[in-house]
């Protein structure tokens, strides 16, 4: 029986993008050390909220206001 595993390495594999280590969140009063794989300058708690782009029909702006 063979002691080796046969197979091919996954083609075009590249290492994960990493940034400098030891970075700290820039939010005032936050001392959280950011992961070297996090590309943002804020920690996840202080990162500005972003909303995804919603594709499809846009809501019309010229609708009548309901009668009260």
mmCIF file of the C-alpha atoms, coordinates in Angstrom:
data_MODEL
# 
_entry.id   MODEL 
# 
loop_
_atom_site.group_PDB 
_atom_site.id 
_atom_site.type_symbol 
_atom_site.label_atom_id 
_atom_site.label_alt_id 
_atom_site.label_comp_id 
_atom_site.label_asym_id 
_atom_site.label_entity_id 
_atom_site.label_seq_id 
_atom_site.pdbx_PDB_ins_code 
_atom_site.Cartn_x 
_atom_site.Cartn_y 
_atom_site.Cartn_z 
_atom_site.occupancy 
_atom_site.B_iso_or_equiv 
_atom_site.pdbx_formal_charge 
_atom_site.auth_seq_id 
_atom_site.auth_comp_id 
_atom_site.auth_asym_id 
_atom_site.auth_atom_id 
_atom_site.pdbx_PDB_model_num 
ATOM 1  C CA . UNK A 1 1  ? 0.000   0.000  0.000  1.00 0.00 ? 1  UNK A CA 1 
ATOM 2  C CA . UNK A 1 2  ? 1.233   3.492  -0.838 1.00 0.00 ? 2  UNK A CA 1 
ATOM 3  C CA . UNK A 1 3  ? 1.968   6.057  1.877  1.00 0.00 ? 3  UNK A CA 1 
ATOM 4  C CA . UNK A 1 4  ? 1.341   8.998  -0.456 1.00 0.00 ? 4  UNK A CA 1 
ATOM 5  C CA . UNK A 1 5  ? -1.868  10.721 -1.452 1.00 0.00 ? 5  UNK A CA 1 
ATOM 6  C CA . UNK A 1 6  ? -2.181  11.235 -5.165 1.00 0.00 ? 6  UNK A CA 1 
ATOM 7  C CA . UNK A 1 7  ? -3.898  14.240 -6.667 1.00 0.00 ? 7  UNK A CA 1 
ATOM 8  C CA . UNK A 1 8  ? -3.426  17.689 -8.083 1.00 0.00 ? 8  UNK A CA 1 
ATOM 9  C CA . UNK A 1 9  ? -3.137  20.998 -6.299 1.00 0.00 ? 9  UNK A CA 1 
ATOM 10 C CA . UNK A 1 10 ? -6.108  23.294 -6.860 1.00 0.00 ? 10 UNK A CA 1 
ATOM 11 C CA . UNK A 1 11 ? -5.205  25.432 -9.897 1.00 0.00 ? 11 UNK A CA 1 
ATOM 12 C CA . UNK A 1 12 ? -4.771  29.200 -9.629 1.00 0.00 ? 12 UNK A CA 1 
ATOM 13 C CA . UNK A 1 13 ? -4.887  29.219 -5.854 1.00 0.00 ? 13 UNK A CA 1 
ATOM 14 C CA . UNK A 1 14 ? -3.704  32.474 -4.338 1.00 0.00 ? 14 UNK A CA 1 
ATOM 15 C CA . UNK A 1 15 ? -3.265  33.505 -0.716 1.00 0.00 ? 15 UNK A CA 1 
ATOM 16 C CA . UNK A 1 16 ? -5.915  35.582 1.047  1.00 0.00 ? 16 UNK A CA 1 
ATOM 17 C CA . UNK A 1 17 ? -5.413  39.338 0.922  1.00 0.00 ? 17 UNK A CA 1 
ATOM 18 C CA . UNK A 1 18 ? -3.961  40.550 4.188  1.00 0.00 ? 18 UNK A CA 1 
ATOM 19 C CA . UNK A 1 19 ? -3.276  44.009 5.538  1.00 0.00 ? 19 UNK A CA 1 
ATOM 20 C CA . UNK A 1 20 ? -0.892  45.258 8.210  1.00 0.00 ? 20 UNK A CA 1 
ATOM 21 C CA . UNK A 1 21 ? -1.276  43.609 11.589 1.00 0.00 ? 21 UNK A CA 1 
ATOM 22 C CA . UNK A 1 22 ? -1.691  45.478 14.864 1.00 0.00 ? 22 UNK A CA 1 
ATOM 23 C CA . UNK A 1 23 ? -4.127  48.074 13.490 1.00 0.00 ? 23 UNK A CA 1 
ATOM 24 C CA . UNK A 1 24 ? -6.582  49.646 15.938 1.00 0.00 ? 24 UNK A CA 1 
ATOM 25 C CA . UNK A 1 25 ? -10.107 50.934 15.214 1.00 0.00 ? 25 UNK A CA 1 
ATOM 26 C CA . UNK A 1 26 ? -10.024 54.681 14.479 1.00 0.00 ? 26 UNK A CA 1 
ATOM 27 C CA . UNK A 1 27 ? -13.320 55.360 16.298 1.00 0.00 ? 27 UNK A CA 1 
ATOM 28 C CA . UNK A 1 28 ? -12.750 57.670 19.265 1.00 0.00 ? 28 UNK A CA 1 
ATOM 29 C CA . UNK A 1 29 ? -12.365 55.646 22.465 1.00 0.00 ? 29 UNK A CA 1 
ATOM 30 C CA . UNK A 1 30 ? -12.258 52.226 20.781 1.00 0.00 ? 30 UNK A CA 1 
ATOM 31 C CA . UNK A 1 31 ? -9.191  50.065 21.426 1.00 0.00 ? 31 UNK A CA 1 
ATOM 32 C CA . UNK A 1 32 ? -10.250 47.060 19.349 1.00 0.00 ? 32 UNK A CA 1 
ATOM 33 C CA . UNK A 1 33 ? -7.398  45.492 17.374 1.00 0.00 ? 33 UNK A CA 1 
ATOM 34 C CA . UNK A 1 34 ? -8.546  44.844 13.805 1.00 0.00 ? 34 UNK A CA 1 
ATOM 35 C CA . UNK A 1 35 ? -7.901  41.530 12.074 1.00 0.00 ? 35 UNK A CA 1 
ATOM 36 C CA . UNK A 1 36 ? -5.194  41.516 9.424  1.00 0.00 ? 36 UNK A CA 1 
ATOM 37 C CA . UNK A 1 37 ? -7.816  40.267 6.932  1.00 0.00 ? 37 UNK A CA 1 
ATOM 38 C CA . UNK A 1 38 ? -10.234 43.167 7.598  1.00 0.00 ? 38 UNK A CA 1 
ATOM 39 C CA . UNK A 1 39 ? -9.704  45.845 4.943  1.00 0.00 ? 39 UNK A CA 1 
ATOM 40 C CA . UNK A 1 40 ? -11.632 48.561 6.797  1.00 0.00 ? 40 UNK A CA 1 
ATOM 41 C CA . UNK A 1 41 ? -10.200 51.035 9.307  1.00 0.00 ? 41 UNK A CA 1 
ATOM 42 C CA . UNK A 1 42 ? -13.103 50.489 11.725 1.00 0.00 ? 42 UNK A CA 1 
ATOM 43 C CA . UNK A 1 43 ? -13.990 47.423 13.769 1.00 0.00 ? 43 UNK A CA 1 
ATOM 44 C CA . UNK A 1 44 ? -17.299 45.720 12.945 1.00 0.00 ? 44 UNK A CA 1 
ATOM 45 C CA . UNK A 1 45 ? -19.061 47.520 15.790 1.00 0.00 ? 45 UNK A CA 1 
ATOM 46 C CA . UNK A 1 46 ? -18.147 51.009 14.520 1.00 0.00 ? 46 UNK A CA 1 
ATOM 47 C CA . UNK A 1 47 ? -18.108 50.417 10.755 1.00 0.00 ? 47 UNK A CA 1 
ATOM 48 C CA . UNK A 1 48 ? -20.542 52.786 8.977  1.00 0.00 ? 48 UNK A CA 1 
ATOM 49 C CA . UNK A 1 49 ? -23.763 51.073 7.920  1.00 0.00 ? 49 UNK A CA 1 
ATOM 50 C CA . UNK A 1 50 ? -23.998 50.369 4.194  1.00 0.00 ? 50 UNK A CA 1 
ATOM 51 C CA . UNK A 1 51 ? -27.030 49.161 2.291  1.00 0.00 ? 51 UNK A CA 1 
ATOM 52 C CA . UNK A 1 52 ? -26.869 46.868 -0.720 1.00 0.00 ? 52 UNK A CA 1 
ATOM 53 C CA . UNK A 1 53 ? -28.036 48.060 -4.105 1.00 0.00 ? 53 UNK A CA 1 
ATOM 54 C CA . UNK A 1 54 ? -31.529 46.784 -4.742 1.00 0.00 ? 54 UNK A CA 1 
ATOM 55 C CA . UNK A 1 55 ? -32.178 45.888 -8.356 1.00 0.00 ? 55 UNK A CA 1 
ATOM 56 C CA . UNK A 1 56 ? -35.564 46.004 -9.984 1.00 0.00 ? 56 UNK A CA 1 
ATOM 57 C CA . UNK A 1 57 ? -38.502 48.372 -9.970 1.00 0.00 ? 57 UNK A CA 1 
ATOM 58 C CA . UNK A 1 58 ? -38.029 51.654 -8.157 1.00 0.00 ? 58 UNK A CA 1 
ATOM 59 C CA . UNK A 1 59 ? -40.822 53.059 -6.016 1.00 0.00 ? 59 UNK A CA 1 
ATOM 60 C CA . UNK A 1 60 ? -42.516 56.048 -7.670 1.00 0.00 ? 60 UNK A CA 1 
ATOM 61 C CA . UNK A 1 61 ? -42.016 59.395 -5.956 1.00 0.00 ? 61 UNK A CA 1 
ATOM 62 C CA . UNK A 1 62 ? -45.214 61.058 -7.211 1.00 0.00 ? 62 UNK A CA 1 
ATOM 63 C CA . UNK A 1 63 ? -47.804 58.984 -5.330 1.00 0.00 ? 63 UNK A CA 1 
ATOM 64 C CA . UNK A 1 64 ? -50.762 60.722 -3.770 1.00 0.00 ? 64 UNK A CA 1 
ATOM 65 C CA . UNK A 1 65 ? -50.762 61.065 -0.011 1.00 0.00 ? 65 UNK A CA 1 
ATOM 66 C CA . UNK A 1 66 ? -53.495 59.111 1.792  1.00 0.00 ? 66 UNK A CA 1 
ATOM 67 C CA . UNK A 1 67 ? -56.625 60.999 2.796  1.00 0.00 ? 67 UNK A CA 1 
ATOM 68 C CA . UNK A 1 68 ? -56.828 61.439 6.543  1.00 0.00 ? 68 UNK A CA 1 
# 
